[in-house]
Amino acid sequence: MVRSPRSFAVVLIVIALAACSSTDPRTAPGYDAAAPVPARITGATVLLLPADVECAQVTAGGVAQPMAAWTEAARANVRNALEATLAERGARLVEYDGAAVDPARAHQHERVLKLNEAVGTSIYFMQDYLPTKRAVFEWSVGEGAKTLAEDFDADYALFVFLRDSHASAGLVGMNVFKGIVGLAFGAPVPIVSGVHFGFAQLVDLETGNVFWFNKMYADGPGSDLRTPGEAAQSIDRLLTGCPL
Amino acid sequence: LRTAPLALFALGLAACTASPVADLQPGTRPALDTDEAGIWMAVDGIEERWRTSGHRLHDPALDAYLHRIACRLSPEHCQGLRVYVMEHPYFNAAMMPNGAMEVWTGTLLRVADESQLATVIGHELAHFERRHTLQQWRSIRSKATLSQVVNTVGGGLIGLATDVALRTSVLAFSREQEREADALGLARLPAAGYDARDGAEVWQLVVDEDRHIETPAAAVFLSTHPTPADRLASLQTLAADLPQPSARPAEGPGLAEVIAPHRLAWLEREIRRQEPAATAWLLDELFARGPADAQLHFARGELLRRSGSAGDREGAVAAYKASVELPDPPTEAWRSLGLMLDQLGRKDEARVALATYLREAPDAADAPLIATMIEGMP
C-alpha cells in the first residue's frame, strides 16, 4: 500500500499546490498598485541594520525546532547577498555596529532598532487590515531615527527580517503517512513546512518615515537561505522595486 | 482505526527510551548542530530583549549583589550566569537555559532576608543546571508527534482525548520539574551559608498573599507549577533534614542596603497594581518586620487615599502624619497630607503641609500648581 502510485500522486499534488511565492512592494507616501517604481536613490548612504534571520526545522509533530547551525549559515548568506546586491546597484553601505558607539548612544539606537522591527512587523501583518492604513502607506519610526543618521552619517536604513523553515525527514514521512490515510479514510491536512517569508524595510533617517517596504512569501524550492545561491535569489526577490 | 493503539504503543515506547539528559557542564555552549544550540540561539534573542527592555532596572550594585548570591549557590556556573532585574510589582523570577536570569522587583520588595532570596535564586539555578528547558522541549516534541499520528489515524474523540491527555502530561512534567528545582535549589543553601529553614519560609509569603488576591488561580492540573501551599509544605520537610548553614563571608552590602534606593518607587508601583487587599497585607507584613518606617507609613496613606471611601481619609491623614514625623519621609508625603487635609476642609493644616512640600521639593514638576493652590486657599 505504501508503494501505491495513487498515494504518490496525492503527495505530489499536495506539494505542487503548496509551492508558490509572492512579493508585495509598497512605497510611501501613497500606495497605488499602478504607481511606477520610484526613481532610484543615487548617491545616498545606506545603513545596513543587523538582519533578523532564523531557520527552523519542522518536526513530524509540527513543532518548529530552531536550528543554530542553519541560522548561522543563513545569516552570513543574507548579509553577503545584501552587500553584493546593493553594491551592484551602486549604493554606499555602512554596517551598523553598536559596539563602535558610545554606550549611551547605543542605548538610544537599541530603542530605535526595536521600534523599527515592531513597525515592520506591524506593516507585514496589519497594512491590509487596518482601515486607516489600507488606502495609504504611511508608517514611521519617528525622529529617533536621526540618532542613527548622525552617528553613522547615513541617509537611509535598510532592515531585513526573514524566517526559513524546512521539513525534517520525520515530517516528510508523516505527510506521506497522512496522504495514505487520507486516501483510505478522508483527507488529513498535511503539515506545511519549507516556508520562507519576511520583509525588507527602507527608512528615511531624516524623518523616520518608512520610505519603501516589501514582503515576501515563498514555499517552493529556490528560497533556501542556507545555500548562498538561493539566499541571493531570495534577497533579489525581496528587494524587488527597492529604489536603491 | 485499529492501527491507532499500535501506533500509540510504538510511539509510547520511543518516548520512554529517550535518553536521560545529563546536567549542564559549566562553561560550555552546546554544539552548533544540536537541538539545544537551537534553543540557546532562540533564547539569546530573548536575553537581548531583556537587556534592552524598558522594564529593566539599571543598577549595577543590585545586579552584582544578585550575581554574588547566585555564585555562592553555584560556584561552578558563576561565570556563565547573568542577572537582569525587571520592574514588575509581582513575586517572580525566571531562568533561561543559556544562563540568563530575571528577577522581578516585586520579589526583592517581598523577601524578608537573603536566605529567602537565595531560595528563589537557587530554584532558578536548578532549572538551568538540570537543563529543564531542553528536557521539556524534547518531551513536547515527541508528544506532538504522537498527537499527529493519533489524530491522523483516529481523529474525532480518540484524537481529542489523546490531545487532552498529552497536554495535561506536558503540564504534569512541568510541575515535576518545579518540584525538582525546589528541592535541588534548597539543598544548595547550607553550603552557601544560608539557613534552609529560613529560606523555605519564602513560600509562606506567597501562600499568605494568594489569600488576598482577587483573581482566583487556575485549577492545579491546569497549572505549570505546584500550588504554593504544597511547595511550602515539601520545602519545610526537606529543610528539616538539611544541615546547619556554614559560615558566610561578609562581602558587599546586604539586602536592605541594595534595595534602599528603589524601595519607595517599588512601594508606589505595588500600590498601582490595583490589588488593594494584597497590598494592605504586604504593608502589614513589612511593618511587622521592623521598626516604624516613614516610607511604609506613606505607602499605607497612599493605599487608603486611593480606596475612595470617606472613612479611609482620616486613616490616610494619620498615616501621612506618622510618615512625616519619622526621619527621611518621602517629600510626597507632605503633598499627599496637604491634599487630603484640603479635601477634609482642614484648610489651615493643609496650607502648612503644602508649604512644607514646596520647601522640601522646590524644583518638583508640580511645584507651580501647588503654589497656585495655596494662594487660592481662604
XYZ file of C-alpha atoms in Angstrom:
622
model
C 0.000 0.000 0.000
C 2.867 2.342 0.734
C 4.085 1.981 -2.854
C 0.695 2.634 -4.377
C 1.045 5.097 -7.284
C -2.153 6.786 -6.138
C -0.669 7.820 -2.812
C 2.426 9.209 -4.500
C 0.195 11.222 -6.764
C -1.653 12.675 -3.777
C 1.567 13.675 -2.079
C 2.855 15.236 -5.283
C -0.351 17.222 -5.717
C -0.089 18.456 -2.144
C 3.470 19.608 -2.740
C 2.574 21.236 -6.055
C -0.361 23.079 -4.512
C 1.802 24.304 -1.695
C 4.548 25.676 -3.911
C 4.066 29.327 -4.610
C 5.796 32.597 -3.986
C 4.833 36.218 -3.873
C 6.205 39.647 -3.134
C 4.251 42.791 -2.368
C 6.258 46.027 -2.595
C 4.849 49.241 -1.070
C 6.223 52.749 -1.235
C 5.416 55.841 0.791
C 3.592 58.177 0.741
C 0.569 56.969 -1.204
C 0.228 53.331 -2.047
C -1.054 52.745 -5.528
C -0.600 49.358 -7.125
C -0.361 51.003 -10.521
C 2.239 53.551 -9.431
C 5.584 53.220 -11.146
C 8.593 52.139 -9.151
C 10.155 55.322 -7.723
C 13.302 56.634 -9.242
C 16.497 55.124 -7.921
C 18.029 56.917 -4.988
C 21.522 57.742 -6.144
C 24.478 58.812 -4.078
C 22.757 58.050 -0.780
C 24.485 56.300 2.113
C 22.568 53.315 3.408
C 22.926 51.980 6.937
C 22.554 48.209 6.884
C 20.867 47.203 10.156
C 21.549 43.737 11.632
C 19.194 41.367 9.809
C 16.821 39.285 11.907
C 17.132 35.819 10.374
C 16.154 32.468 11.870
C 15.959 28.974 10.419
C 13.871 26.164 11.855
C 13.216 22.535 11.178
C 9.593 21.396 11.385
C 9.413 18.050 13.157
C 6.978 15.203 12.469
C 4.696 16.619 15.156
C 4.632 20.060 13.539
C 6.926 21.676 16.107
C 9.319 24.294 14.709
C 12.773 23.467 16.073
C 15.175 26.453 15.895
C 18.387 25.410 14.151
C 21.572 27.180 15.214
C 23.947 25.919 12.509
C 21.459 26.635 9.707
C 20.748 30.061 11.139
C 24.425 30.912 11.346
C 24.894 29.951 7.695
C 21.734 31.799 6.657
C 22.761 34.989 8.465
C 26.111 35.006 6.689
C 24.455 34.257 3.330
C 21.867 37.003 3.750
C 24.482 39.525 4.749
C 26.727 38.645 1.819
C 23.783 38.720 -0.590
C 22.636 42.126 0.682
C 26.127 43.561 0.363
C 26.619 42.139 -3.124
C 23.194 43.196 -4.414
C 23.404 46.717 -3.043
C 26.988 47.177 -4.192
C 25.864 46.133 -7.667
C 23.178 48.812 -7.543
C 25.753 51.430 -6.615
C 24.568 52.135 -3.041
C 27.124 53.269 -0.494
C 26.818 50.945 2.509
C 27.674 51.380 6.190
C 27.087 48.500 8.584
C 25.513 49.146 11.956
C 27.942 48.413 14.758
C 26.590 49.077 18.245
C 29.950 48.332 19.852
C 31.603 51.167 17.954
C 29.487 53.934 19.512
C 29.195 55.473 22.955
C 27.065 53.231 25.285
C 24.520 55.994 25.951
C 24.049 56.489 22.207
C 23.931 52.711 21.681
C 21.069 52.600 24.179
C 19.161 55.151 22.071
C 19.916 53.163 18.925
C 18.600 49.966 20.520
C 15.274 51.664 21.114
C 15.065 52.823 17.506
C 16.073 49.373 16.237
C 13.399 47.653 18.318
C 10.752 50.146 17.238
C 11.870 49.733 13.642
C 11.342 45.976 13.829
C 7.980 46.417 15.573
C 6.854 48.833 12.837
C 7.990 46.417 10.126
C 6.146 43.516 11.732
C 3.025 45.691 12.037
C 3.206 46.596 8.363
C 3.661 42.929 7.493
C 0.599 41.808 9.370
C -1.658 44.869 9.519
C -1.212 47.026 6.398
C -4.100 45.408 4.544
C -6.393 45.082 7.556
C -6.310 48.414 9.361
C -8.947 50.712 7.823
C -6.766 53.751 8.482
C -3.776 52.214 6.728
C -5.300 50.331 3.806
C -5.598 53.273 1.471
C -2.333 54.990 2.204
C 1.073 53.631 3.039
C 2.145 55.841 5.914
C 4.361 54.491 8.686
C 7.181 55.997 10.700
C 9.666 55.044 13.390
C 9.772 58.693 14.468
C 12.513 61.249 14.879
C 14.649 58.903 16.954
C 15.926 57.675 13.597
C 18.019 60.876 13.447
C 20.412 59.442 16.043
C 21.307 56.753 13.503
C 21.727 59.358 10.762
C 24.074 61.379 12.974
C 26.193 58.560 14.329
C 26.629 56.693 11.051
C 26.405 59.602 8.639
C 23.713 57.765 6.676
C 20.586 58.835 4.756
C 18.587 55.620 4.854
C 18.499 52.441 6.924
C 17.718 49.054 5.416
C 16.365 46.281 7.613
C 15.660 42.703 6.603
C 13.611 40.141 8.548
C 13.495 36.526 7.322
C 12.173 33.224 8.629
C 13.010 29.954 6.949
C 11.653 26.501 7.753
C 12.430 23.049 6.417
C 10.786 19.657 6.827
C 12.597 17.035 8.868
C 12.779 13.506 7.470
C 10.217 12.611 10.115
C 7.804 15.245 8.808
C 8.211 14.058 5.210
C 7.314 10.579 6.465
C 4.417 11.924 8.497
C 2.973 13.747 5.482
C 3.295 10.642 3.296
C 1.540 8.723 6.075
C -1.185 11.402 6.223
C -1.559 11.185 2.437
C -2.027 7.412 2.584
C -4.502 7.568 5.457
C -6.249 10.368 3.593
C -6.840 8.048 0.641
C -8.404 5.439 2.904
C -10.407 7.443 5.415
C -10.730 11.045 4.364
C -8.260 13.841 3.941
C -5.992 14.671 6.886
C -4.326 18.001 6.230
C -0.544 17.809 5.746
C 1.738 19.889 7.945
C 3.163 22.774 5.941
C 6.901 23.364 6.033
C 9.580 24.660 3.711
C 8.137 28.133 4.183
C 10.263 31.225 3.625
C 8.834 34.600 4.496
C 9.904 38.005 5.639
C 10.181 41.657 4.762
C 12.617 44.391 3.847
C 12.154 47.940 5.031
C 13.878 51.146 3.975
C 13.614 54.033 6.427
C 14.406 57.670 5.687
C 16.639 58.553 8.623
C 15.951 62.275 8.376
C 12.215 61.878 9.072
C 11.998 58.317 10.369
C 9.351 57.538 7.747
C 9.245 54.128 6.124
C 10.134 55.013 2.572
C 9.790 51.615 0.967
C 8.659 48.183 2.145
C 8.343 44.759 0.592
C 7.115 41.484 1.981
C 7.871 38.093 0.582
C 6.342 34.667 0.949
C 7.627 31.546 -0.752
C 7.082 27.884 -0.067
C 8.541 26.299 -3.155
C 12.110 25.362 -3.974
C 14.700 28.050 -4.694
C 14.421 30.066 -1.477
C 16.621 28.075 0.880
C 18.578 30.655 2.891
C 21.096 28.010 3.934
C 22.679 27.968 0.496
C 24.422 31.098 -0.795
C 22.874 30.898 -4.264
C 19.275 30.575 -3.132
C 19.770 33.174 -0.387
C 20.934 35.577 -3.099
C 17.793 34.806 -5.141
C 15.628 35.440 -2.066
C 17.293 38.773 -1.395
C 16.932 39.707 -5.038
C 13.204 38.965 -4.838
C 12.888 40.751 -1.505
C 14.471 43.894 -2.967
C 12.019 43.946 -5.904
C 11.129 47.551 -6.534
C 13.597 48.830 -3.974
C 14.619 52.324 -5.037
C 18.230 51.689 -4.017
C -8.658 2.725 13.037
C -7.373 -0.496 14.515
C -3.826 0.712 13.921
C -4.276 3.530 16.450
C -3.435 1.532 19.590
C -0.462 0.034 17.770
C 0.879 3.425 16.750
C 0.310 4.730 20.266
C 2.190 1.803 21.702
C 5.125 2.184 19.300
C 5.484 5.898 19.929
C 4.989 5.428 23.637
C 7.951 3.064 23.600
C 10.015 5.560 21.621
C 9.258 8.282 24.165
C 10.121 6.024 27.094
C 13.500 5.087 25.665
C 14.540 8.731 25.172
C 17.988 9.072 26.731
C 18.142 10.958 30.040
C 19.645 14.436 29.964
C 22.883 14.924 31.910
C 23.493 18.092 33.923
C 24.912 21.094 32.117
C 28.715 21.194 32.009
C 29.969 24.522 33.399
C 31.497 26.894 30.894
C 30.218 25.126 27.791
C 27.871 26.080 24.984
C 26.003 23.288 23.182
C 27.477 22.070 19.883
C 26.080 24.064 16.970
C 24.295 21.134 15.289
C 22.231 20.119 18.343
C 18.616 20.922 19.229
C 19.946 22.526 22.408
C 22.013 25.008 20.368
C 18.798 25.968 18.576
C 17.096 26.636 21.892
C 20.061 28.710 23.096
C 20.003 30.697 19.867
C 16.325 31.481 20.368
C 16.783 32.485 23.999
C 19.867 34.575 23.178
C 17.367 36.691 21.256
C 15.071 36.867 24.274
C 18.007 37.808 26.501
C 18.843 40.650 24.130
C 15.274 41.901 24.587
C 15.692 41.622 28.380
C 18.979 43.530 28.207
C 17.412 46.400 26.292
C 13.948 46.177 27.897
C 12.198 49.309 29.074
C 11.204 47.364 32.203
C 14.809 46.696 33.138
C 16.145 48.359 36.256
C 19.683 49.539 35.596
C 21.521 49.305 38.899
C 24.961 47.698 38.712
C 25.154 47.380 42.525
C 21.898 45.425 42.656
C 22.912 43.233 39.692
C 26.249 42.494 41.370
C 24.510 41.669 44.649
C 22.195 39.133 42.996
C 25.039 37.685 40.944
C 27.042 37.235 44.143
C 24.209 35.208 45.726
C 23.920 33.082 42.570
C 27.667 32.445 42.606
C 27.590 31.375 46.259
C 24.837 28.884 45.396
C 26.500 27.617 42.236
C 30.226 28.471 42.236
C 30.918 26.178 39.271
C 28.438 28.012 36.999
C 29.256 31.516 38.286
C 30.964 32.634 35.077
C 28.015 31.578 32.920
C 25.312 33.476 34.825
C 23.794 36.861 34.017
C 21.151 38.587 36.138
C 18.555 41.124 34.941
C 16.280 42.968 37.347
C 12.861 43.767 35.881
C 10.450 46.346 37.270
C 7.310 44.298 37.844
C 5.451 44.502 41.173
C 4.917 40.743 41.496
C 6.701 37.834 43.130
C 8.519 36.115 40.281
C 11.856 35.136 38.810
C 12.756 33.201 35.684
C 15.732 31.387 34.238
C 16.650 30.801 30.638
C 18.634 27.761 29.514
C 21.568 29.947 28.398
C 22.310 31.247 31.903
C 20.266 34.467 31.864
C 18.099 35.044 34.929
C 15.473 37.687 35.519
C 14.366 38.714 38.991
C 11.271 40.875 39.389
C 11.373 43.837 41.748
C 8.224 42.519 43.492
C 10.341 39.598 44.715
C 13.004 41.917 46.105
C 10.389 44.023 47.893
C 8.789 40.943 49.492
C 11.598 38.690 50.733
C 12.325 39.010 54.429
C 16.010 38.170 54.215
C 18.745 36.946 51.929
C 18.062 33.265 52.595
C 14.555 33.657 51.167
C 16.017 35.361 48.124
C 18.613 32.566 47.871
C 15.766 30.013 47.838
C 14.257 31.720 44.795
C 17.603 32.064 43.009
C 18.630 28.503 43.890
C 15.387 27.218 42.368
C 16.094 29.062 39.104
C 19.696 27.840 39.027
C 18.482 24.244 39.367
C 16.355 24.665 36.215
C 19.490 25.859 34.444
C 21.841 23.131 35.694
C 19.353 20.302 35.110
C 18.656 21.635 31.580
C 14.935 21.576 32.250
C 14.019 23.603 29.150
C 15.754 21.068 26.922
C 14.027 18.167 28.668
C 10.622 19.822 28.377
C 11.282 20.722 24.730
C 12.170 17.142 23.799
C 9.180 15.818 25.670
C 6.809 18.234 23.900
C 8.366 17.355 20.544
C 7.717 13.633 20.942
C 4.239 14.202 22.350
C 3.372 16.425 19.374
C 4.412 13.625 17.013
C 2.307 11.129 18.910
C -0.630 13.529 18.769
C -0.252 13.861 14.972
C -0.236 10.102 14.458
C -3.273 9.530 16.641
C -5.165 12.435 15.093
C -4.389 11.217 11.579
C -5.478 7.652 12.274
C -8.070 8.157 14.971
C -9.322 11.707 14.717
C -12.582 12.574 16.407
C -12.950 11.700 20.051
C -9.861 9.485 20.185
C -7.765 12.338 18.828
C -9.315 14.823 21.231
C -8.826 12.539 24.231
C -5.205 11.942 23.260
C -4.628 15.666 22.859
C -6.059 16.407 26.285
C -4.005 13.586 27.825
C -0.805 14.813 26.170
C -1.378 18.431 27.118
C -2.025 17.511 30.750
C 1.087 15.339 30.717
C 3.167 18.318 29.488
C 1.873 20.320 32.472
C 2.468 17.421 34.856
C 6.061 17.166 33.602
C 6.462 20.898 34.181
C 5.193 20.560 37.779
C 7.610 17.664 38.304
C 10.480 19.912 37.143
C 9.369 22.641 39.534
C 9.426 20.196 42.443
C 12.877 19.020 41.429
C 14.116 22.618 41.153
C 12.654 23.437 44.581
C 14.454 20.508 46.199
C 17.799 20.930 44.408
C 17.801 24.684 44.949
C 17.075 24.406 48.656
C 19.775 21.774 49.114
C 22.338 24.349 47.908
C 21.540 26.794 50.703
C 23.547 25.411 53.670
C 26.871 25.257 51.805
C 26.283 28.809 50.573
C 25.825 29.966 54.161
C 22.024 30.231 54.269
C 19.648 28.502 56.658
C 17.301 26.346 54.574
C 14.607 26.561 57.285
C 14.518 30.347 56.913
C 14.681 30.104 53.130
C 11.720 27.747 52.813
C 9.532 30.352 54.522
C 9.536 32.405 51.309
C 6.585 30.258 50.232
C 4.649 31.290 53.320
C 4.653 34.791 51.827
C 3.144 33.513 48.590
C 0.535 31.417 50.407
C -0.479 34.414 52.531
C -0.568 36.856 49.632
C -2.656 34.490 47.490
C -5.388 34.618 50.122
C -5.765 38.336 49.408
C -5.648 38.241 45.615
C -8.997 38.928 43.972
C -8.420 36.867 40.834
C -8.571 33.148 41.703
C -5.788 30.867 40.445
C -6.477 28.140 37.879
C -7.023 24.536 38.992
C -3.744 22.798 39.797
C -3.905 20.231 36.972
C -4.073 23.140 34.532
C -1.014 24.759 36.078
C 2.672 24.608 35.226
C 3.591 24.891 38.913
C 2.513 23.004 42.079
C 0.414 25.072 44.495
C 2.330 27.407 46.828
C 0.918 25.534 49.850
C 2.306 22.220 48.505
C 5.651 23.814 47.813
C 5.811 25.336 51.292
C 4.995 22.016 52.946
C 7.517 19.977 50.944
C 10.274 22.575 51.346
C 9.724 22.746 55.106
C 10.031 18.966 55.246
C 13.198 18.987 53.137
C 14.723 21.858 55.112
C 14.321 19.995 58.395
C 16.803 17.366 57.150
C 19.352 19.791 55.723
C 22.499 20.647 57.698
C 23.087 23.897 59.557
C 24.477 26.624 57.323
C 28.217 27.035 57.056
C 29.694 30.416 57.863
C 29.097 33.031 55.169
C 31.850 35.510 54.428
C 30.678 39.086 54.865
C 31.174 40.548 51.405
C 29.475 43.571 49.918
C 26.290 45.276 51.038
C 23.241 43.419 52.363
C 19.679 43.172 51.074
C 18.292 46.244 52.874
C 21.178 48.380 51.662
C 20.940 47.413 47.969
C 17.182 47.851 47.746
C 17.084 51.110 49.748
C 17.463 53.421 46.696
C 14.488 51.740 44.984
C 12.162 50.794 47.813
C 9.923 53.875 47.681
C 9.407 53.523 43.913
C 8.629 49.807 44.346
C 6.082 50.549 47.070
C 4.386 53.099 44.802
C 4.351 50.582 41.957
C 2.927 47.948 44.289
C 0.021 50.279 45.076
C -0.590 50.951 41.392
C -1.099 47.258 40.638
C -4.628 47.638 41.990
C -4.798 44.678 44.329
C -5.582 46.722 47.466
C -6.237 43.756 49.746
C -2.941 42.093 48.792
C -1.041 45.389 49.109
C -2.577 46.015 52.542
C -1.424 42.532 53.559
C 2.087 43.211 52.220
C 2.339 46.519 54.104
C 1.240 44.796 57.340
C 3.881 42.137 56.689
C 6.607 44.753 56.134
C 5.502 46.756 59.179
C 5.683 43.623 61.317
C 9.298 43.014 60.341
C 10.979 46.031 61.772
C 10.955 49.432 63.362
C 8.495 52.026 62.082
C 9.486 53.410 58.732
C 8.451 56.663 57.014
C 8.129 55.021 53.573
C 5.775 52.323 54.834
C 3.518 54.861 56.580
C 3.455 56.934 53.381
C 2.561 53.835 51.334
C -0.252 52.967 53.711
C -1.561 56.533 53.361
C -1.460 56.286 49.561
C -3.334 52.990 49.648
C -6.044 54.436 51.900
C -6.272 57.646 49.838
C -6.930 55.588 46.708
C -9.657 53.492 48.290
C -12.068 56.351 47.622
C -14.101 55.696 50.747
C -14.689 58.645 53.056
C -13.823 56.632 56.140
C -10.290 55.978 54.848
C -9.457 59.689 54.534
C -8.851 60.135 58.255
C -6.752 56.968 58.200
C -4.725 58.355 55.296
C -4.103 61.620 57.151
C -2.941 59.688 60.204
C -0.594 57.573 58.062
C 0.924 60.623 56.340
C 1.380 62.355 59.693
C 3.118 59.279 61.067
C 5.349 59.305 57.978
C 6.458 62.938 58.211
C 7.209 62.625 61.917
C 9.837 59.950 61.229
C 13.318 60.549 59.803
C 13.638 60.878 55.988
C 9.990 60.925 54.945
C 9.248 60.967 51.207
C 8.639 64.602 50.211
C 5.439 63.420 48.502
C 4.083 62.587 51.972
C 3.779 66.343 52.647
C 1.938 66.875 49.394
C -0.440 63.950 49.926
C -1.058 65.091 53.502
C -1.883 68.613 52.313
C -4.226 67.429 49.554
C -6.034 65.047 51.891
C -6.473 67.707 54.584
C -7.757 70.104 51.919
C -10.401 67.551 50.919
C -11.410 67.237 54.560
C -11.849 71.013 54.786
C -8.939 71.473 57.225
C -7.512 74.359 55.204
C -5.057 75.771 57.780
C -3.327 72.456 58.297
C -3.449 71.804 54.534
C -1.658 75.079 53.810
C 1.140 74.256 56.236
C 1.643 70.786 54.776
C 1.698 72.013 51.163
C 4.066 74.844 52.071
C 6.382 72.282 53.639
C 6.212 70.240 50.425
C 7.275 73.289 48.401
C 10.132 73.951 50.798
C 11.306 70.328 50.632
C 10.845 69.948 46.869
C 11.142 73.421 45.320
C 12.041 72.000 41.905
C 9.206 69.451 41.704
C 7.329 69.434 38.398
C 4.066 70.224 40.177
C 5.510 72.975 42.421
C 3.834 75.845 40.484
C 0.497 74.037 40.651
C 0.764 73.521 44.410
C 1.809 77.168 44.862
C -1.313 78.282 42.981
C -3.420 76.015 45.186
C -2.016 77.602 48.334
C -2.743 81.104 47.009
C -6.351 80.112 46.320
C -6.929 78.834 49.828
C -9.132 81.036 52.058
